[in-house]
mmCIF file with all atom_site columns, C-alpha atoms in Angstrom:
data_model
loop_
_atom_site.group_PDB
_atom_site.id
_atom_site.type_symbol
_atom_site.label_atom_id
_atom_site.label_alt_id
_atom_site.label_comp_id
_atom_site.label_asym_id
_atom_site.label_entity_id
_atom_site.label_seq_id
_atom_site.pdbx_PDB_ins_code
_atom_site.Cartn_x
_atom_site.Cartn_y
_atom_site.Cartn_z
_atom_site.occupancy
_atom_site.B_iso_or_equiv
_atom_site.pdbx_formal_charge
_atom_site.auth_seq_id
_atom_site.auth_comp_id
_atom_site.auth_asym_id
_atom_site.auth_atom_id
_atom_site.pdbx_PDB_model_num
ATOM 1   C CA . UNK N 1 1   ? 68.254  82.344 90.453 1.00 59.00 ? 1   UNK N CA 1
ATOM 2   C CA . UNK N 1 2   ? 67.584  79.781 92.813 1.00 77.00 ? 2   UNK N CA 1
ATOM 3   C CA . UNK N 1 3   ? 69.436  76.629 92.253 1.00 82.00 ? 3   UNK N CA 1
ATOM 4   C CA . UNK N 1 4   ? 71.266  77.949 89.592 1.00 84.00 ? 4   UNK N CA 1
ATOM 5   C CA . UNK N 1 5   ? 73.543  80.248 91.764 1.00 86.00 ? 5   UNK N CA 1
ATOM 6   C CA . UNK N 1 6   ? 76.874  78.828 90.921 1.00 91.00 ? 6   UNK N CA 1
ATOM 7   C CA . UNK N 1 7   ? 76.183  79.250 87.164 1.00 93.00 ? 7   UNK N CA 1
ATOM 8   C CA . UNK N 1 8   ? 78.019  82.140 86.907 1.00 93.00 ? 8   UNK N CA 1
ATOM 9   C CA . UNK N 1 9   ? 80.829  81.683 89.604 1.00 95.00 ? 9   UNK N CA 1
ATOM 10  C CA . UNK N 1 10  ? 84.299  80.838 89.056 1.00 96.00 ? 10  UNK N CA 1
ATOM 11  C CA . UNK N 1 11  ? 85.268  76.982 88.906 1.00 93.00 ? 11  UNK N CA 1
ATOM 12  C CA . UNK N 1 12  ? 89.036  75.634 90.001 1.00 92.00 ? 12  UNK N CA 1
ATOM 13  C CA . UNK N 1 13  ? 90.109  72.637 88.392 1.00 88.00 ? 13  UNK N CA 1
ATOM 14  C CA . UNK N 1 14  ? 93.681  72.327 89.620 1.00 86.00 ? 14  UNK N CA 1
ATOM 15  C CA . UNK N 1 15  ? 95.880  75.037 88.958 1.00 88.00 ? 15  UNK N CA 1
ATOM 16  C CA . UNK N 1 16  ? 93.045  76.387 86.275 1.00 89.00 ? 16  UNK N CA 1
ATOM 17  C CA . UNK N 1 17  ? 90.403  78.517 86.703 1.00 93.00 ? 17  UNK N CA 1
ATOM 18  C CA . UNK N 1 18  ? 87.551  78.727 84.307 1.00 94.00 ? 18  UNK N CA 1
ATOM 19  C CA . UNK N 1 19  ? 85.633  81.742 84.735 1.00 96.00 ? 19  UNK N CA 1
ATOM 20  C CA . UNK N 1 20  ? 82.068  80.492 85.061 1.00 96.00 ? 20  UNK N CA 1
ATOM 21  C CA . UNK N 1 21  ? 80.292  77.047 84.065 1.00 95.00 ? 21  UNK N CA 1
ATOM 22  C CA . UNK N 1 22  ? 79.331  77.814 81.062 1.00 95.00 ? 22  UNK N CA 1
ATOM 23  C CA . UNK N 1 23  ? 80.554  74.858 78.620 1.00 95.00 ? 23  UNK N CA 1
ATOM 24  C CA . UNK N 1 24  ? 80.417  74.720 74.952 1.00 96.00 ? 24  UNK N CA 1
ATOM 25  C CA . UNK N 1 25  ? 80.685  70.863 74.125 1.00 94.00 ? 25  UNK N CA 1
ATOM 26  C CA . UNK N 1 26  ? 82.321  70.047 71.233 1.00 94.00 ? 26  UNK N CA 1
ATOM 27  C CA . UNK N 1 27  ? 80.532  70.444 67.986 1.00 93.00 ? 27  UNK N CA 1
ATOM 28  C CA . UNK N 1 28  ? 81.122  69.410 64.795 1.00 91.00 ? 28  UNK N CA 1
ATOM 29  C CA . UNK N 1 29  ? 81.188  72.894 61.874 1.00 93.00 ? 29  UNK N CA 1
ATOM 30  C CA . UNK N 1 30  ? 82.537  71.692 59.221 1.00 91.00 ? 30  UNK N CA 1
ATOM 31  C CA . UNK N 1 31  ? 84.626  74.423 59.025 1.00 94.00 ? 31  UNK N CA 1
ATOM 32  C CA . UNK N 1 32  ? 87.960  72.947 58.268 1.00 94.00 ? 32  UNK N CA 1
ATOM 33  C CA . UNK N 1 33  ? 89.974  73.672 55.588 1.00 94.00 ? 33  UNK N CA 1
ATOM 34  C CA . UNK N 1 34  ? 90.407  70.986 52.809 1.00 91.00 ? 34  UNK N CA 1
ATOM 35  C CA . UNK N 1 35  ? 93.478  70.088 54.270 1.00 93.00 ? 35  UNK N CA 1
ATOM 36  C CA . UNK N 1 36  ? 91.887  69.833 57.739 1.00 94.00 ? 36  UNK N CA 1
ATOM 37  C CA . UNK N 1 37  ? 93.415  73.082 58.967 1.00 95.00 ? 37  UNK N CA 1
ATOM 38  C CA . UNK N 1 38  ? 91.796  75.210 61.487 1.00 95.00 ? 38  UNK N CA 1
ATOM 39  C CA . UNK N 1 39  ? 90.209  77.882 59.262 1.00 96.00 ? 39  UNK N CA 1
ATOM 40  C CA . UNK N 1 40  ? 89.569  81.824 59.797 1.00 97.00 ? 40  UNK N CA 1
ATOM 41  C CA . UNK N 1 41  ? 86.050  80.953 59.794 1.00 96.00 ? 41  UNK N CA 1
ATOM 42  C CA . UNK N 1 42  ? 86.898  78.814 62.934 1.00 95.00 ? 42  UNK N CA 1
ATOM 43  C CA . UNK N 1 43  ? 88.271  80.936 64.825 1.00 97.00 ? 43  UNK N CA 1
ATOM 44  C CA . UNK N 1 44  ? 85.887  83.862 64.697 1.00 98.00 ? 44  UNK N CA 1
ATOM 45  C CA . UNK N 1 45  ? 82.999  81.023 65.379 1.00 98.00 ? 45  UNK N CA 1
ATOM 46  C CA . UNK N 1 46  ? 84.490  80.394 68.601 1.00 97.00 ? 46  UNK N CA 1
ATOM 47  C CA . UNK N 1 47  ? 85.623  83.544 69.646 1.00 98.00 ? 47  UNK N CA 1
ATOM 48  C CA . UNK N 1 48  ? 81.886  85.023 68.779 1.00 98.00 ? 48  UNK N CA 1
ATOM 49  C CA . UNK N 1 49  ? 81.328  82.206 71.510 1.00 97.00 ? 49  UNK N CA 1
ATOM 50  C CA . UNK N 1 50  ? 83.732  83.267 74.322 1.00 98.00 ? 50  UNK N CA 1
ATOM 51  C CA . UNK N 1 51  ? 82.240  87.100 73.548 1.00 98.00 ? 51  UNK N CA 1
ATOM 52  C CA . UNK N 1 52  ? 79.018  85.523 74.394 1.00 97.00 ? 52  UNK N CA 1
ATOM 53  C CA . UNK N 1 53  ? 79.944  84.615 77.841 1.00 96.00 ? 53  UNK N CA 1
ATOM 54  C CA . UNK N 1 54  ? 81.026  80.796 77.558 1.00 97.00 ? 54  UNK N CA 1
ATOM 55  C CA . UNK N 1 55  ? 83.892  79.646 80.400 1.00 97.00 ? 55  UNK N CA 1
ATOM 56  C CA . UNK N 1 56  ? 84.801  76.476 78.700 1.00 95.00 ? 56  UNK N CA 1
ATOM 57  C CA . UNK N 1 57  ? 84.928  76.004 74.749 1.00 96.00 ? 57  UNK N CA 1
ATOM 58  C CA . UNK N 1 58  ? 85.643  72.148 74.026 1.00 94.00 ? 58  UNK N CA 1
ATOM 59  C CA . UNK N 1 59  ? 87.017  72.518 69.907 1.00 95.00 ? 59  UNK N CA 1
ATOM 60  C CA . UNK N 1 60  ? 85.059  69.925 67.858 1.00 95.00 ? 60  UNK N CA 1
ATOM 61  C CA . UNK N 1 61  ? 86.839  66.497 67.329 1.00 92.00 ? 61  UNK N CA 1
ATOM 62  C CA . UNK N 1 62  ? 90.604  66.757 65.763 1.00 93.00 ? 62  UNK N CA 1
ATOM 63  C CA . UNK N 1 63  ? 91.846  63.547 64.091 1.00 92.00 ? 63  UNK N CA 1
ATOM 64  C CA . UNK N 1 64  ? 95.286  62.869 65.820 1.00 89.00 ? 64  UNK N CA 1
ATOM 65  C CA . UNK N 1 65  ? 96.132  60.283 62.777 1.00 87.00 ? 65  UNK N CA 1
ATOM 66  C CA . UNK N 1 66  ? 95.167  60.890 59.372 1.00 91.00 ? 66  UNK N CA 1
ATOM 67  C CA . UNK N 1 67  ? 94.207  59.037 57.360 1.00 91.00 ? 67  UNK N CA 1
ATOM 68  C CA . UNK N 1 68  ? 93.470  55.903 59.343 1.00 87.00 ? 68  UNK N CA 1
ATOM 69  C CA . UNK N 1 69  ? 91.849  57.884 62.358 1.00 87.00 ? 69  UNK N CA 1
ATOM 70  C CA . UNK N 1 70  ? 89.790  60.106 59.834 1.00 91.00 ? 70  UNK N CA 1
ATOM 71  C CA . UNK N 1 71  ? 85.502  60.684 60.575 1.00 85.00 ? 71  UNK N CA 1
ATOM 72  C CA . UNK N 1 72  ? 84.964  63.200 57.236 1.00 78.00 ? 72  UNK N CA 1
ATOM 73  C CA . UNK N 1 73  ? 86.648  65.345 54.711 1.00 80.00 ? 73  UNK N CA 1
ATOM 74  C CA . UNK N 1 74  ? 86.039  68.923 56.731 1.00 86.00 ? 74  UNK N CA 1
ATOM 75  C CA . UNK N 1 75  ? 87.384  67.372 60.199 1.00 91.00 ? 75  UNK N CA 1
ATOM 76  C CA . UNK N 1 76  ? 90.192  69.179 61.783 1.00 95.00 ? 76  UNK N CA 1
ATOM 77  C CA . UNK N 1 77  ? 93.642  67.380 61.869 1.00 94.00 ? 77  UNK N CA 1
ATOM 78  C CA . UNK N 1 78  ? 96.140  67.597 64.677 1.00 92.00 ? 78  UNK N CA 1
ATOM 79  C CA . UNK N 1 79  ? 98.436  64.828 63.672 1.00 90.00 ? 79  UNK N CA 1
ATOM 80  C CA . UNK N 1 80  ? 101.162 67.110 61.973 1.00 91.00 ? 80  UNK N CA 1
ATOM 81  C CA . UNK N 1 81  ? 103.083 69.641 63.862 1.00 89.00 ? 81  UNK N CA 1
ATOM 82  C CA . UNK N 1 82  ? 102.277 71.882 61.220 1.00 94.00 ? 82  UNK N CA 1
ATOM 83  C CA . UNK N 1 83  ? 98.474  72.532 62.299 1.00 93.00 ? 83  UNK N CA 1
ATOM 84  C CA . UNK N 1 84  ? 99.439  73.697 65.531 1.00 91.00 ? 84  UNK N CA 1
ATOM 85  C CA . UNK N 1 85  ? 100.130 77.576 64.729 1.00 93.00 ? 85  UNK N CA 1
ATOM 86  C CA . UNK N 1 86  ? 96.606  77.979 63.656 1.00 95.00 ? 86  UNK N CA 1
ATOM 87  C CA . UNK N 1 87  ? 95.441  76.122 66.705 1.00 93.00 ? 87  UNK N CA 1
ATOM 88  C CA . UNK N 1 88  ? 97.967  78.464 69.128 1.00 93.00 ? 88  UNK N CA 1
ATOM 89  C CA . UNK N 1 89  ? 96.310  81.301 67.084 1.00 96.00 ? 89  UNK N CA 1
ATOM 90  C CA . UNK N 1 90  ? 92.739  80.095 68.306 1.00 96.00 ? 90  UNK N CA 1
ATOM 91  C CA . UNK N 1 91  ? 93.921  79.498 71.753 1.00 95.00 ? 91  UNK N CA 1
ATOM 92  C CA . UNK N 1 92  ? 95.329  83.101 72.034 1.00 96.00 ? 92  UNK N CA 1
ATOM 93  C CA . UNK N 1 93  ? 92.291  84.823 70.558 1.00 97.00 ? 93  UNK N CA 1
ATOM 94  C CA . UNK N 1 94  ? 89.770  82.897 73.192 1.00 97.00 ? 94  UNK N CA 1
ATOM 95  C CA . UNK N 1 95  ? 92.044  83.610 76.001 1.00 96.00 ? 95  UNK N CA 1
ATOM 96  C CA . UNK N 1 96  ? 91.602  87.457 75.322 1.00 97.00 ? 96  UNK N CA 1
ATOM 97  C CA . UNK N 1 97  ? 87.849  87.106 76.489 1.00 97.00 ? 97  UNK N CA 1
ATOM 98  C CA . UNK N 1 98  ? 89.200  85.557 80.126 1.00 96.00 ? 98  UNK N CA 1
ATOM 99  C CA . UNK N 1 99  ? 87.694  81.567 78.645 1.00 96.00 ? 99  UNK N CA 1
ATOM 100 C CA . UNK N 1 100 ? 89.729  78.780 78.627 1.00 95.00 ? 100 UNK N CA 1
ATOM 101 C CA . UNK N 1 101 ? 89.538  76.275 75.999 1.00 94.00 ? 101 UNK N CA 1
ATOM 102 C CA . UNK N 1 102 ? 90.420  72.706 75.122 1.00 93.00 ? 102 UNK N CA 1
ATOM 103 C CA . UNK N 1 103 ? 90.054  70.417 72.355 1.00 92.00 ? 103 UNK N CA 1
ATOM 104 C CA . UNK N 1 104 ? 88.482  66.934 71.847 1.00 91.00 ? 104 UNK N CA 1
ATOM 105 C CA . UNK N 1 105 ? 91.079  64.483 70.501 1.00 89.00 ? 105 UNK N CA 1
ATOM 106 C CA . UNK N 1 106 ? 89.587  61.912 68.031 1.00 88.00 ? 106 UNK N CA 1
ATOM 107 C CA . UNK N 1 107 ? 90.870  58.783 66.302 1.00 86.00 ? 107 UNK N CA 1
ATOM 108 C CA . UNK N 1 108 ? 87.276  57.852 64.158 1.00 88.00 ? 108 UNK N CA 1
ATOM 109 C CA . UNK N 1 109 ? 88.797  53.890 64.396 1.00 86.00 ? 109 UNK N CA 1
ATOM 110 C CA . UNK N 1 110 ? 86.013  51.088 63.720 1.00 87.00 ? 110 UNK N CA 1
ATOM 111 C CA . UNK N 1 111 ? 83.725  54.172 63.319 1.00 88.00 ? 111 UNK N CA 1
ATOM 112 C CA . UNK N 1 112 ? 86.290  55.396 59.753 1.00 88.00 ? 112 UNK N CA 1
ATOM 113 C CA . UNK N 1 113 ? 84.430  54.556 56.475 1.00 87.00 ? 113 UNK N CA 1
ATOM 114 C CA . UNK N 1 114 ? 87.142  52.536 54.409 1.00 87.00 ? 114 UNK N CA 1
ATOM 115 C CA . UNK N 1 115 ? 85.790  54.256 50.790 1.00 87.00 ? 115 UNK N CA 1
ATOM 116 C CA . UNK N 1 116 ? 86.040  57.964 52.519 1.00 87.00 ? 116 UNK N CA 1
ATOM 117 C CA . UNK N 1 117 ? 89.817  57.022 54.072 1.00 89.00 ? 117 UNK N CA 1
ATOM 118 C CA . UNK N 1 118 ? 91.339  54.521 51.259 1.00 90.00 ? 118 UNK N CA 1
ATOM 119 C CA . UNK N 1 119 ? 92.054  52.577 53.462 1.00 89.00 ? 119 UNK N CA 1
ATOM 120 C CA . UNK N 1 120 ? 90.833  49.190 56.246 1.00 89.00 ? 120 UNK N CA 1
ATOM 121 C CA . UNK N 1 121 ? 89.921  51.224 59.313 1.00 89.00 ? 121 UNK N CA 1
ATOM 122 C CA . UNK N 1 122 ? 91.992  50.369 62.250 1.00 87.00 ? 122 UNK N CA 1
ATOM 123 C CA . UNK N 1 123 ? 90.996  50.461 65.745 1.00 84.00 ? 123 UNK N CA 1
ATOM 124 C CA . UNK N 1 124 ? 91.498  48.841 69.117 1.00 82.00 ? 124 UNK N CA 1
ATOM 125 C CA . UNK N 1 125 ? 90.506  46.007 68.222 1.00 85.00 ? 125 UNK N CA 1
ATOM 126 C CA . UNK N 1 126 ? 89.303  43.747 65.255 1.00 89.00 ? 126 UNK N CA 1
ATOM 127 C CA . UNK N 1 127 ? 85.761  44.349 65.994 1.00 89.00 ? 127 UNK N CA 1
ATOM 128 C CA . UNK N 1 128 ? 83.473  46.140 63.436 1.00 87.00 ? 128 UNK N CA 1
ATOM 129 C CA . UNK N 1 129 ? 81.960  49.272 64.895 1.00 84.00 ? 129 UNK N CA 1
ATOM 130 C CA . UNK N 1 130 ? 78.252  48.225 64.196 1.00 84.00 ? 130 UNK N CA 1
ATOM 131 C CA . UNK N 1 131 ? 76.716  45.140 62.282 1.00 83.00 ? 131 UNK N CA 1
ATOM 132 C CA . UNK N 1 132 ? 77.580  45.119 58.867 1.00 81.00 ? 132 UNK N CA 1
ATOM 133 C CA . UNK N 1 133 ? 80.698  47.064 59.091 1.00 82.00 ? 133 UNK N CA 1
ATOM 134 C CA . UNK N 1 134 ? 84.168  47.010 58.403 1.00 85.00 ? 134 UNK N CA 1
ATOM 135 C CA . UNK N 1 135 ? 86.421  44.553 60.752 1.00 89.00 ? 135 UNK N CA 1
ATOM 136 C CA . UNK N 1 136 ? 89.246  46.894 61.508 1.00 88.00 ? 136 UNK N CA 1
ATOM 137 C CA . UNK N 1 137 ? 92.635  46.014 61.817 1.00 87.00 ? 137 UNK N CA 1
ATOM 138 C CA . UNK N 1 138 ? 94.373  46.443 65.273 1.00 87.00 ? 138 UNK N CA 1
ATOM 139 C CA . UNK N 1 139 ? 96.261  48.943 65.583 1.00 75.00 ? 139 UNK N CA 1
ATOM 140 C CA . UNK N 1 140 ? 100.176 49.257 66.706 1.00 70.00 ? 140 UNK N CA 1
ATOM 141 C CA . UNK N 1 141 ? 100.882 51.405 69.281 1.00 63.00 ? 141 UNK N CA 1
ATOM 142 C CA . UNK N 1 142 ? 104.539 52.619 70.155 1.00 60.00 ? 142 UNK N CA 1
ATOM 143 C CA . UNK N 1 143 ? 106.817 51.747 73.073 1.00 57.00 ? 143 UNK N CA 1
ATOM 144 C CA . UNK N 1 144 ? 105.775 55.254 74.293 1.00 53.00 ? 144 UNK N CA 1
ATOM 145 C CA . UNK N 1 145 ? 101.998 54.251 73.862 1.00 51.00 ? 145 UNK N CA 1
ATOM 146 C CA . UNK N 1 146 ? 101.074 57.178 71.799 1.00 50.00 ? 146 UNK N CA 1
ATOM 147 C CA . UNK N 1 147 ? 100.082 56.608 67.818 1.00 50.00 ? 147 UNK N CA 1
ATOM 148 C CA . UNK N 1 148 ? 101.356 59.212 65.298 1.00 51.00 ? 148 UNK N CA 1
ATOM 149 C CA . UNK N 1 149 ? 102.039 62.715 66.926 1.00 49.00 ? 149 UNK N CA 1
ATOM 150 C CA . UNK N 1 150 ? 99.243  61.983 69.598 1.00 49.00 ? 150 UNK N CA 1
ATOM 151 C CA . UNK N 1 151 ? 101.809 62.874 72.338 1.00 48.00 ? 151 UNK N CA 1
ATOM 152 C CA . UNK N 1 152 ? 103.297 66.434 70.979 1.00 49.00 ? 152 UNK N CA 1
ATOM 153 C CA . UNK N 1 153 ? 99.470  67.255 70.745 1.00 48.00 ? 153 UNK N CA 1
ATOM 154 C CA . UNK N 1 154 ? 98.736  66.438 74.182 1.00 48.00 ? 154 UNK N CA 1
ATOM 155 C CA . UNK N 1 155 ? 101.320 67.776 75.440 1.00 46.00 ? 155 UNK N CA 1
ATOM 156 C CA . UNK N 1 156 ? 100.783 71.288 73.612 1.00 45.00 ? 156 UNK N CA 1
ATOM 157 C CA . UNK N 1 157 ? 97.174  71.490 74.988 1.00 45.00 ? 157 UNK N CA 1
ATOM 158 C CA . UNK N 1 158 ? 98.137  70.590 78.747 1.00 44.00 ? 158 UNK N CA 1
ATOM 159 C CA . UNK N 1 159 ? 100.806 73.250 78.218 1.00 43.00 ? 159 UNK N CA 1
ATOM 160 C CA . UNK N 1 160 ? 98.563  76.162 76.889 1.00 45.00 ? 160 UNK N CA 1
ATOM 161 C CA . UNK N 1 161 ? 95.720  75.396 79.647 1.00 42.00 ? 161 UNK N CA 1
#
């Protein structure tokens, strides 16, 4: 093994323990329902990876603010309390095979193609993501400083790891 002893041993990050260091980055699949639900296909492509031995499973990017935060038509959507069960259902099924998992949180703004969303992309600022592209428009944050249902997300994710 060499220097790759501490693949395989345990890893504490605060009160969490991931089993080895074994990380699947997030990945886009494709896999998402039309309505950019977590699919059955989903979840048995990332429990086939926890069977294989992965610690850490990162989901692939979920839009937190659709449409404006939108990066395709097969993305995974996490703006709506209703896309959580499936999520909880994912969660549950990779914590049977001891790995812990987490999700990246996306808003696509400068990045958003206007024809694909119907809409001006919004971002951070009113600069285009890359010459020749849309100038977004800023966007408004709340008092709280969370967009959309960004915060029940978050907070549903911290909770479950």
């Amino acid at each position: 093994m060499g220097k790759f002893n501490s693949l395989f041993q345990p890893l504490e990050v605060r009160r969490c323990t991931i089993p080895n260091r074994i990380v699947m980055t997030p990945m886009g699949t494709n896999f998402a329902e039309n309505t950019g639900e977590m699919s059955f296909l989903h979840i048995d492509y990332y429990e086939q990876r926890a069977q294989g031995g992965a610690g850490l499973i990162i989901v692939e990017n979920a839009c937190v603010d659709y449409p404006a935060g939108s990066n395709g038509t097969t993305q995974l959507r996490l703006d709506l309390d209703s896309y959580i069960p499936r999520m909880f259902k994912l969660t549950e099924t990779i914590h049977k095979h001891d790995t812990k998992i987490a999700v990246q949180l996306n808003h696509a703004g400068a990045s958003a193609v206007a024809e694909r969303i119907n809409m001006q992309p919004v971002s951070a600022s009113n600069l285009p993501n890359k010459k020749g592209g849309a100038t977004p428009n800023v966007i408004k944050l709340r008092n709280d400083g969370f967009e959309g249902n960004t915060k029940n997300v978050l907070l549903f994710f911290l909770w479950k790891i």
